């Protein structure tokens, strides 16, 4: 029956911080499953913890989702028939569900403070946080009246059956089973009248028609309570799938110690949304078969299957993410490259359309031509300003080792001086020189000194670009133009 139900999945973050890798991976798997199956992807903000939830965190999560391109069909800013999609706006709904369970006796009032519970656990030789000892399960009317008389407010706990077990067939882990006598009666409604996460999530998942709860494996221990709550409310139980933990290189749960963990940090590191999505998808899932790990979004949707999600923890590998990012950068269309590059250059305060030498007539022609010279070396947005800075400023980064090796001797400096002289002498003064003209001058200068062209090209490249590797040197000369070529050669020739 439930197999034929419409597929509705959700991402339900608590807005207590940024969107982290773990949450983003959860969101992505839900999104992929919805897009793959033609189901619906719902975003619900779980902000019942008033002390820890903030509007900034909600905004950061929405920004992160938008940056990743994980669009939601229902939720904040998208509407939908099952709203509101902020739990803080659904308190009446939880109250009604709790009333139903109070009436049947499935929820009972508990007047213990957490200090009292902990003190009793310690007195019994257990850990303070060993759990609740079912102290208030069978309170009499008199006892309740006494507590109320003391001005105590109850929390409401869900009665766990004494016998049997609570289990489910996890989509990712297979059967998970908990003996009921090992479960304690957990709180559904707190003393302040707010529902706990565990109770609100059940009410919402039911009322929002969620068919599959796909979430991190840190929620496995919550699932028995949630199943018991579904049963107490007489509701169908959705399918559960708990995704494997994400570990750092030391096989400990990924945290800030390992490096960037928030989606926004990755965007600042020059990671493309498509690359991030591609890499996150591989954290616990693989399409099977051998070969490529680089997938466009549409390919991921086509290939994704919950059956291929692995239950073993997934290691987060920053190098692999960078590799995948480089592959995505290489696959970009020239137009997309340009759109990513212009703001990076402007951030450096560089003129993307410098007056010096603009071979193409439209305003973005120069940067477009510069990018063309990079070809397959367009593989890191972070390194890009360093890589192409010499096209835009005379104050470009210098590779110190290259400068020492190629410009640190009199012979090299002498050759550069001669090349500068030849450029001034032989190239047209009033119009831009072509690549071919630069090449002729270079070769003639080498011939005149009985040198190989390479003997001048290597130091010239370092002088003009600050690097040992760049685009074809004649292309560089053509793009930066004769006056700059001469000035840079002279600067290097005169250096001590
Ligand atoms: N608000 C919960 C969290 O952020 C979501 C749990 C769930 O998906 O059921 O961990």
Coordinates of C-alpha atoms and ligand atoms in Angstrom, one line a residue:
X1 CA 0.0 0.0 0.0
X2 CA 2.5 2.5 1.2
X3 CA 4.7 1.7 -1.8
X4 CA 2.1 3.3 -4.0
X5 CA 1.8 6.4 -1.9
X6 CA 3.2 9.6 -3.4
X7 CA 6.8 10.1 -2.5
X8 CA 7.2 13.0 -0.2
X9 CA 10.5 13.6 1.6
X10 CA 11.8 16.4 3.7
X11 CA 14.8 18.2 5.0
X12 CA 14.1 19.4 8.5
X13 CA 17.0 21.4 9.9
X14 CA 17.1 23.0 13.3
X15 CA 18.2 26.6 12.8
X16 CA 20.9 26.6 15.4
X17 CA 23.9 27.2 13.1
X18 CA 25.0 27.3 9.5
X19 CA 24.2 24.6 6.9
X20 CA 27.0 22.0 7.4
X21 CA 28.2 19.2 5.3
X22 CA 26.2 16.6 7.1
X23 CA 22.9 18.6 6.8
X24 CA 23.7 19.5 3.2
X25 CA 24.2 15.8 2.4
X26 CA 20.9 14.9 4.1
X27 CA 19.2 17.6 2.1
X28 CA 20.8 16.5 -1.1
X29 CA 19.8 12.8 -0.8
X30 CA 16.2 13.8 0.0
X31 CA 16.3 16.2 -3.0
X32 CA 17.8 13.6 -5.3
X33 CA 15.3 11.0 -4.3
X34 CA 12.4 13.4 -4.9
X35 CA 13.7 14.5 -8.2
X36 CA 14.5 11.0 -9.3
X37 CA 11.0 9.7 -8.4
X38 CA 8.9 12.7 -9.3
X39 CA 8.1 13.1 -5.7
X40 CA 8.0 16.3 -3.5
X41 CA 10.8 17.8 -1.5
X42 CA 9.7 19.7 1.5
X43 CA 11.8 22.1 3.7
X44 CA 10.6 22.4 7.3
X45 CA 12.4 24.6 9.8
X46 CA 12.5 22.9 13.2
X47 CA 12.7 25.9 15.5
X48 CA 10.9 24.8 18.6
X49 CA 14.1 25.1 20.6
X50 CA 13.5 28.8 21.3
X51 CA 16.8 29.3 23.0
X52 CA 19.0 27.9 20.3
X53 CA 17.1 28.8 17.2
X54 CA 17.9 32.1 15.4
X55 CA 16.7 34.0 12.4
X56 CA 20.3 34.3 11.2
X57 CA 20.7 30.6 11.2
X58 CA 17.4 30.1 9.2
X59 CA 18.6 32.7 6.7
X60 CA 22.0 31.0 6.4
X61 CA 20.4 27.6 5.9
X62 CA 18.1 29.0 3.1
X63 CA 21.1 30.7 1.5
X64 CA 23.1 27.4 1.6
X65 CA 20.2 25.5 0.1
X66 CA 19.8 28.1 -2.7
X67 CA 23.6 28.2 -3.3
X68 CA 23.6 24.4 -3.7
X69 CA 20.6 24.7 -6.0
X70 CA 18.4 22.3 -3.9
X71 CA 15.0 23.8 -4.6
X72 CA 12.1 22.8 -2.4
X73 CA 8.5 22.3 -3.6
X74 CA 7.0 23.3 -0.2
X75 CA 8.4 25.3 2.6
X76 CA 9.6 28.8 3.5
X77 CA 9.1 31.2 0.5
X78 CA 7.5 28.4 -1.5
X79 CA 4.2 27.8 0.3
X80 CA 2.3 24.5 0.1
X81 CA -0.8 22.9 1.4
X82 CA 0.8 21.5 4.6
X83 CA 2.1 24.8 6.2
X84 CA 3.1 26.5 8.2
X85 CA 6.6 25.1 7.6
X86 CA 8.1 26.7 10.7
X87 CA 7.5 24.5 13.7
X88 CA 7.2 27.6 16.0
X89 CA 4.0 28.4 14.0
X90 CA 2.5 25.0 14.6
X91 CA 2.2 24.9 18.4
X92 CA -1.6 24.5 18.4
X93 CA -1.2 21.5 16.1
X94 CA 1.1 19.8 18.6
X95 CA -1.1 20.7 21.5
X96 CA -4.1 19.0 19.8
X97 CA -2.1 15.8 19.1
X98 CA -0.8 15.8 22.7
X99 CA -4.4 16.2 24.0
X100 CA -5.4 13.1 22.1
X101 CA -2.7 11.2 23.8
X102 CA -3.4 12.6 27.2
X103 CA -7.0 11.4 26.8
X104 CA -5.9 7.9 26.0
X105 CA -3.3 7.9 28.8
X106 CA -0.5 7.3 26.4
X107 CA 1.0 10.5 27.7
X108 CA 1.4 11.0 31.5
X109 CA 2.5 13.9 33.6
X110 CA 5.9 13.8 35.1
X111 CA 6.8 16.4 37.8
X112 CA 10.5 15.5 38.1
X113 CA 13.1 18.1 37.5
X114 CA 16.2 17.0 35.6
X115 CA 18.3 17.5 38.8
X116 CA 16.0 15.1 40.6
X117 CA 16.2 12.5 37.9
X118 CA 20.0 12.7 37.8
X119 CA 20.3 12.6 41.6
X120 CA 18.3 9.4 41.7
X121 CA 20.4 7.8 38.9
X122 CA 23.6 8.6 40.8
X123 CA 22.1 7.3 44.1
X124 CA 21.5 4.0 42.2
X125 CA 25.2 3.9 41.1
X126 CA 24.3 4.8 37.5
X127 CA 25.5 7.6 35.3
X128 CA 23.7 10.8 36.0
X129 CA 22.3 10.9 32.4
X130 CA 21.4 7.2 32.4
X131 CA 17.9 8.1 31.5
X132 CA 14.5 8.5 33.2
X133 CA 13.5 5.8 35.7
X134 CA 9.7 6.0 35.0
X135 CA 9.3 7.5 38.4
X136 CA 5.9 9.3 37.7
X137 CA 4.3 6.5 35.6
X138 CA 1.7 5.6 38.1
X139 CA 1.1 8.8 40.1
X140 CA -2.2 8.9 42.0
X141 CA -4.6 11.8 41.9
X142 CA -3.4 12.8 45.3
X143 CA 0.3 12.8 44.3
X144 CA -0.6 14.9 41.3
X145 CA -2.5 17.3 43.4
X146 CA 0.4 17.6 45.8
X147 CA 2.9 18.4 43.0
X148 CA 0.5 20.9 41.5
X149 CA 0.1 22.4 45.0
X150 CA 3.8 22.9 45.1
X151 CA 3.5 25.0 41.9
X152 CA 5.2 22.4 39.8
X153 CA 4.5 22.2 36.1
X154 CA 4.5 18.7 34.5
X155 CA 6.3 17.6 31.4
X156 CA 4.3 14.9 29.5
X157 CA 6.0 11.6 28.8
X158 CA 5.1 8.8 26.4
X159 CA 4.5 5.5 28.0
X160 CA 6.7 2.7 26.5
X161 CA 5.3 -0.8 26.4
X162 CA 7.0 -3.0 29.0
X163 CA 7.4 -6.0 26.8
X164 CA 8.3 -6.8 23.2
X165 CA 10.5 -4.7 21.0
X166 CA 10.3 -1.7 18.7
X167 CA 11.8 -2.2 15.3
X168 CA 11.8 -1.0 11.7
X169 CA 13.4 -2.0 8.4
X170 CA 15.8 0.8 7.7
X171 CA 16.2 1.5 4.0
X172 CA 20.0 1.9 4.6
X173 CA 20.7 -0.3 7.6
X174 CA 18.2 -3.1 7.3
X175 CA 16.4 -4.2 10.5
X176 CA 16.9 -2.1 13.6
X177 CA 15.4 -3.4 16.8
X178 CA 15.3 -2.1 20.4
X179 CA 13.9 -4.1 23.2
X180 CA 11.2 -2.0 24.9
X181 CA 12.5 -2.6 28.4
X182 CA 15.7 -0.8 27.3
X183 CA 13.7 2.3 26.3
X184 CA 12.8 4.9 28.8
X185 CA 9.6 7.0 28.7
X186 CA 10.7 10.1 26.8
X187 CA 9.2 13.6 27.1
X188 CA 6.8 14.6 24.3
X189 CA 5.7 18.0 25.8
X190 CA 8.1 20.0 27.9
X191 CA 7.3 21.8 31.1
X192 CA 7.0 25.1 29.1
X193 CA 4.3 23.5 27.0
X194 CA 6.5 23.3 23.9
X195 CA 6.8 19.9 22.1
X196 CA 10.1 18.1 22.1
X197 CA 11.8 17.6 18.7
X198 CA 10.8 13.9 18.9
X199 CA 7.1 14.6 19.2
X200 CA 6.9 17.6 16.8
X201 CA 8.7 15.6 14.1
X202 CA 6.1 12.8 14.3
X203 CA 3.1 15.1 14.1
X204 CA 4.6 17.1 11.2
X205 CA 5.8 14.1 9.2
X206 CA 2.4 12.6 9.5
X207 CA 0.5 15.8 8.7
X208 CA 2.8 16.7 5.8
X209 CA 2.3 13.2 4.3
X210 CA 6.0 12.3 4.5
X211 CA 6.6 8.9 3.0
X212 CA 10.3 8.5 3.7
X213 CA 12.3 10.0 6.6
X214 CA 15.8 10.2 5.3
X215 CA 18.2 11.7 7.9
X216 CA 21.5 11.3 9.6
X217 CA 22.3 8.2 11.7
X218 CA 22.5 10.4 14.8
X219 CA 18.7 10.0 14.9
X220 CA 18.7 6.2 15.1
X221 CA 18.2 6.4 18.8
X222 CA 15.2 8.7 18.4
X223 CA 13.4 6.5 16.0
X224 CA 12.0 4.0 18.5
X225 CA 10.3 6.8 20.4
X226 CA 8.9 8.2 17.2
X227 CA 7.5 4.8 16.1
X228 CA 5.8 4.4 19.5
X229 CA 4.3 7.9 19.1
X230 CA 3.0 7.0 15.6
X231 CA 1.5 3.9 17.1
X232 CA 0.0 5.7 20.1
X233 CA -1.6 8.2 17.7
X234 CA -2.9 5.5 15.4
X235 CA -1.0 6.8 12.4
X236 CA 0.9 5.0 9.5
X237 CA 4.6 4.9 10.1
X238 CA 6.8 6.3 7.3
X239 CA 9.9 4.5 6.0
X240 CA 13.1 5.4 7.7
X241 CA 16.6 5.6 6.2
X242 CA 19.5 6.7 8.3
X243 CA 22.5 7.9 6.4
X244 CA 26.0 7.0 7.5
X245 CA 28.2 9.3 9.5
X246 CA 30.7 11.6 7.8
X247 CA 34.2 11.3 9.2
X248 CA 37.4 13.4 8.9
X249 CA 40.8 11.9 7.9
X250 CA 41.3 10.6 11.5
X251 CA 38.1 8.6 11.2
X252 CA 36.4 10.8 13.9
X253 CA 33.1 12.6 13.1
X254 CA 33.8 15.5 10.7
X255 CA 34.1 18.8 12.6
X256 CA 35.7 22.2 12.4
X257 CA 39.0 20.6 13.5
X258 CA 39.3 18.9 10.1
X259 CA 38.7 22.1 8.0
X260 CA 35.8 23.8 6.4
X261 CA 32.4 22.3 7.3
X262 CA 29.9 24.9 6.4
X263 CA 28.5 25.2 2.9
X264 CA 29.3 28.9 2.9
X265 CA 32.9 28.3 3.7
X266 CA 33.1 26.0 0.6
X267 CA 31.6 28.6 -1.6
X268 CA 34.2 31.1 -0.4
X269 CA 36.9 28.6 -1.2
X270 CA 35.9 28.7 -4.8
X271 CA 34.0 25.4 -4.9
X272 CA 31.2 25.4 -7.5
X273 CA 27.7 24.4 -6.3
X274 CA 27.7 21.6 -8.9
X275 CA 31.0 20.3 -7.7
X276 CA 29.8 20.4 -4.1
X277 CA 26.6 18.6 -4.9
X278 CA 28.6 16.0 -6.9
X279 CA 31.0 15.5 -4.0
X280 CA 28.3 15.4 -1.3
X281 CA 26.4 12.8 -3.4
X282 CA 29.4 10.5 -3.1
X283 CA 29.5 10.7 0.7
X284 CA 27.8 7.4 1.3
X285 CA 26.4 6.8 -2.2
X286 CA 28.1 5.5 -5.3
X287 CA 26.5 4.7 -8.7
X288 CA 28.3 1.4 -8.8
X289 CA 30.5 0.2 -11.6
X290 CA 33.9 1.6 -12.1
X291 CA 35.1 4.8 -13.4
X292 CA 34.2 8.4 -13.3
X293 CA 33.2 10.2 -10.2
X294 CA 32.4 13.4 -11.9
X295 CA 28.7 13.9 -12.6
X296 CA 26.5 16.7 -13.7
X297 CA 23.4 17.3 -11.6
X298 CA 21.2 15.7 -14.2
X299 CA 23.3 12.6 -14.2
X300 CA 23.2 12.4 -10.4
X301 CA 19.4 12.5 -10.6
X302 CA 19.3 9.8 -13.2
X303 CA 21.7 7.5 -11.4
X304 CA 20.6 8.1 -7.8
X305 CA 19.2 5.2 -5.9
X306 CA 18.6 4.7 -2.2
X307 CA 19.5 1.1 -2.6
X308 CA 23.1 2.1 -3.3
X309 CA 23.5 4.2 -0.2
X310 CA 26.1 2.6 1.9
X311 CA 25.7 2.1 5.7
X312 CA 29.5 2.4 6.3
X313 CA 30.7 5.8 7.5
X314 CA 31.9 8.0 4.7
X315 CA 35.3 9.8 4.8
X316 CA 35.4 13.5 3.8
X317 CA 38.3 14.0 1.5
X318 CA 39.1 17.7 0.8
X319 CA 41.6 16.7 -2.0
X320 CA 38.9 14.7 -3.8
X321 CA 36.5 17.6 -3.5
X322 CA 39.1 19.9 -5.1
X323 CA 39.7 17.4 -7.8
X324 CA 36.0 17.2 -8.6
X325 CA 35.8 20.9 -8.5
X326 CA 38.6 21.2 -11.0
X327 CA 36.9 18.8 -13.3
X328 CA 33.7 20.9 -13.1
X329 CA 35.6 24.1 -13.8
X330 CA 37.2 22.5 -16.8
X331 CA 33.8 21.6 -18.2
X332 CA 32.3 25.1 -17.9
X333 CA 31.3 27.0 -21.0
X334 CA 33.4 30.2 -21.8
X335 CA 30.4 32.3 -20.8
X336 CA 30.1 30.6 -17.4
X337 CA 33.9 31.0 -16.8
X338 CA 33.7 34.7 -17.6
X339 CA 30.8 35.2 -15.2
X340 CA 32.7 33.6 -12.4
X341 CA 36.0 35.4 -13.2
X342 CA 34.8 39.0 -13.5
X343 CA 33.8 39.4 -9.8
X344 CA 37.1 37.8 -8.7
X345 CA 39.1 40.3 -10.7
X346 CA 36.9 43.2 -9.5
X347 CA 37.4 42.1 -5.9
X348 CA 41.2 42.6 -6.5
X349 CA 40.4 46.1 -7.6
X350 CA 41.6 45.3 -11.2
X351 CA 40.1 46.8 -14.3
X352 CA 38.7 43.9 -16.3
X353 CA 38.8 46.1 -19.4
X354 CA 42.1 47.8 -19.1
X355 CA 43.0 50.6 -21.4
X356 CA 46.4 49.2 -22.3
X357 CA 45.6 46.6 -24.9
X358 CA 42.1 45.6 -25.8
X359 CA 42.2 43.6 -28.9
X360 CA 38.4 43.0 -29.1
X361 CA 36.0 45.8 -29.3
X362 CA 33.4 44.8 -26.8
X363 CA 34.0 45.7 -23.2
X364 CA 34.5 42.2 -21.9
X365 CA 36.7 41.1 -24.8
X366 CA 40.0 41.4 -23.0
X367 CA 39.1 39.1 -20.0
X368 CA 37.4 36.7 -22.4
X369 CA 40.6 36.4 -24.4
X370 CA 42.7 36.1 -21.2
X371 CA 40.5 33.2 -20.1
X372 CA 40.9 31.5 -23.5
X373 CA 44.7 31.4 -23.0
X374 CA 44.1 29.3 -19.8
X375 CA 42.4 26.4 -21.5
X376 CA 42.5 23.3 -19.3
X377 CA 44.5 25.2 -16.7
X378 CA 41.2 26.9 -15.5
X379 CA 40.9 24.6 -12.5
X380 CA 40.8 26.7 -9.4
X381 CA 38.9 29.9 -8.7
X382 CA 41.0 30.6 -5.6
X383 CA 44.3 30.5 -7.6
X384 CA 42.8 32.3 -10.6
X385 CA 43.8 35.9 -9.6
X386 CA 47.3 34.8 -9.0
X387 CA 47.3 32.8 -12.2
X388 CA 46.2 35.6 -14.5
X389 CA 47.0 38.7 -12.4
X390 CA 49.8 39.8 -14.8
X391 CA 47.2 40.4 -17.5
X392 CA 45.6 43.1 -15.3
X393 CA 48.2 44.7 -13.1
X394 CA 51.9 45.4 -13.2
X395 CA 52.0 44.5 -9.5
X396 CA 51.5 40.7 -10.2
X397 CA 52.6 37.8 -8.0
X398 CA 56.1 36.6 -8.5
X399 CA 57.2 33.1 -8.1
X400 CA 60.4 33.8 -6.0
X401 CA 62.1 30.5 -7.0
X402 CA 61.5 31.1 -10.7
X403 CA 62.8 34.7 -10.4
X404 CA 65.9 33.5 -8.7
X405 CA 66.5 30.7 -11.2
X406 CA 65.7 32.5 -14.4
X407 CA 66.4 36.2 -13.7
X408 CA 69.1 35.9 -11.0
X409 CA 72.1 36.1 -13.4
X410 CA 73.7 38.7 -15.6
X411 CA 73.4 36.7 -18.8
X412 CA 69.6 36.4 -18.5
X413 CA 69.2 40.1 -17.6
X414 CA 71.4 41.0 -20.6
X415 CA 69.2 39.0 -22.9
X416 CA 66.1 40.6 -21.6
X417 CA 67.6 44.0 -22.2
X418 CA 68.4 43.1 -25.7
X419 CA 64.8 41.8 -26.3
X420 CA 63.4 45.1 -24.9
X421 CA 65.6 47.1 -27.3
X422 CA 64.5 44.9 -30.2
X423 CA 60.8 45.3 -29.4
X424 CA 61.2 49.1 -29.2
X425 CA 63.2 49.2 -32.4
X426 CA 61.3 46.7 -34.6
X427 CA 57.7 46.8 -33.5
X428 CA 55.3 49.4 -34.8
X429 CA 55.1 52.4 -32.4
X430 CA 51.6 53.5 -33.1
X431 CA 49.6 50.2 -33.5
X432 CA 49.4 47.0 -31.6
X433 CA 51.9 44.3 -32.5
X434 CA 50.6 40.9 -33.5
X435 CA 51.7 37.6 -32.0
X436 CA 53.6 36.8 -35.1
X437 CA 55.5 40.1 -34.9
X438 CA 56.5 39.4 -31.3
X439 CA 57.7 35.9 -32.3
X440 CA 59.8 37.4 -35.2
X441 CA 61.5 39.8 -32.8
X442 CA 62.2 37.1 -30.3
X443 CA 63.7 34.7 -32.8
X444 CA 65.7 37.5 -34.5
X445 CA 67.1 38.5 -31.0
X446 CA 68.1 34.9 -30.3
X447 CA 69.7 34.5 -33.7
X448 CA 71.7 37.7 -33.4
X449 CA 73.3 36.4 -30.1
X450 CA 73.6 32.8 -31.4
X451 CA 71.1 31.6 -28.8
X452 CA 68.2 29.2 -28.9
X453 CA 64.8 31.0 -28.7
X454 CA 64.2 29.1 -25.4
X455 CA 67.2 30.8 -23.8
X456 CA 65.3 34.1 -24.1
X457 CA 61.8 32.7 -23.8
X458 CA 62.2 31.2 -20.3
X459 CA 63.5 34.4 -18.6
X460 CA 61.1 36.5 -20.6
X461 CA 58.2 34.4 -19.4
X462 CA 59.2 34.9 -15.8
X463 CA 59.8 38.6 -16.4
X464 CA 56.4 39.2 -18.1
X465 CA 54.2 36.9 -16.0
X466 CA 56.1 36.1 -12.7
X467 CA 55.6 32.4 -13.5
X468 CA 57.4 29.6 -15.3
X469 CA 54.2 28.3 -16.8
X470 CA 51.7 30.5 -18.5
X471 CA 49.9 30.7 -21.8
X472 CA 52.0 30.8 -25.0
X473 CA 54.4 33.7 -24.5
X474 CA 53.6 35.4 -27.8
X475 CA 49.9 35.4 -26.9
X476 CA 50.8 37.0 -23.6
X477 CA 52.9 39.7 -25.3
X478 CA 50.2 40.4 -27.8
X479 CA 47.6 40.7 -25.0
X480 CA 49.6 43.0 -22.7
X481 CA 50.9 45.1 -25.6
X482 CA 54.3 46.4 -26.5
X483 CA 54.7 49.3 -23.9
X484 CA 54.1 46.8 -21.0
X485 CA 56.3 44.1 -22.5
X486 CA 59.1 46.6 -22.8
X487 CA 58.6 48.1 -19.4
X488 CA 58.5 44.6 -17.7
X489 CA 61.6 43.4 -19.6
X490 CA 63.5 46.5 -18.6
X491 CA 62.4 46.2 -15.0
X492 CA 63.7 42.6 -14.9
X493 CA 66.9 43.5 -16.8
X494 CA 67.7 46.2 -14.4
X495 CA 67.0 44.2 -11.3
X496 CA 70.0 43.5 -9.1
Ligands
LIG1 N1 15.7 18.9 13.2 C1 16.4 17.7 13.2 C2 17.9 17.9 13.0 O1 18.2 19.0 12.6 C3 15.9 16.9 12.0 C4 15.7 15.5 12.4 C5 14.9 14.7 11.3 O2 15.2 14.8 10.2 O3 14.0 13.9 11.7 O4 18.7 17.1 13.3

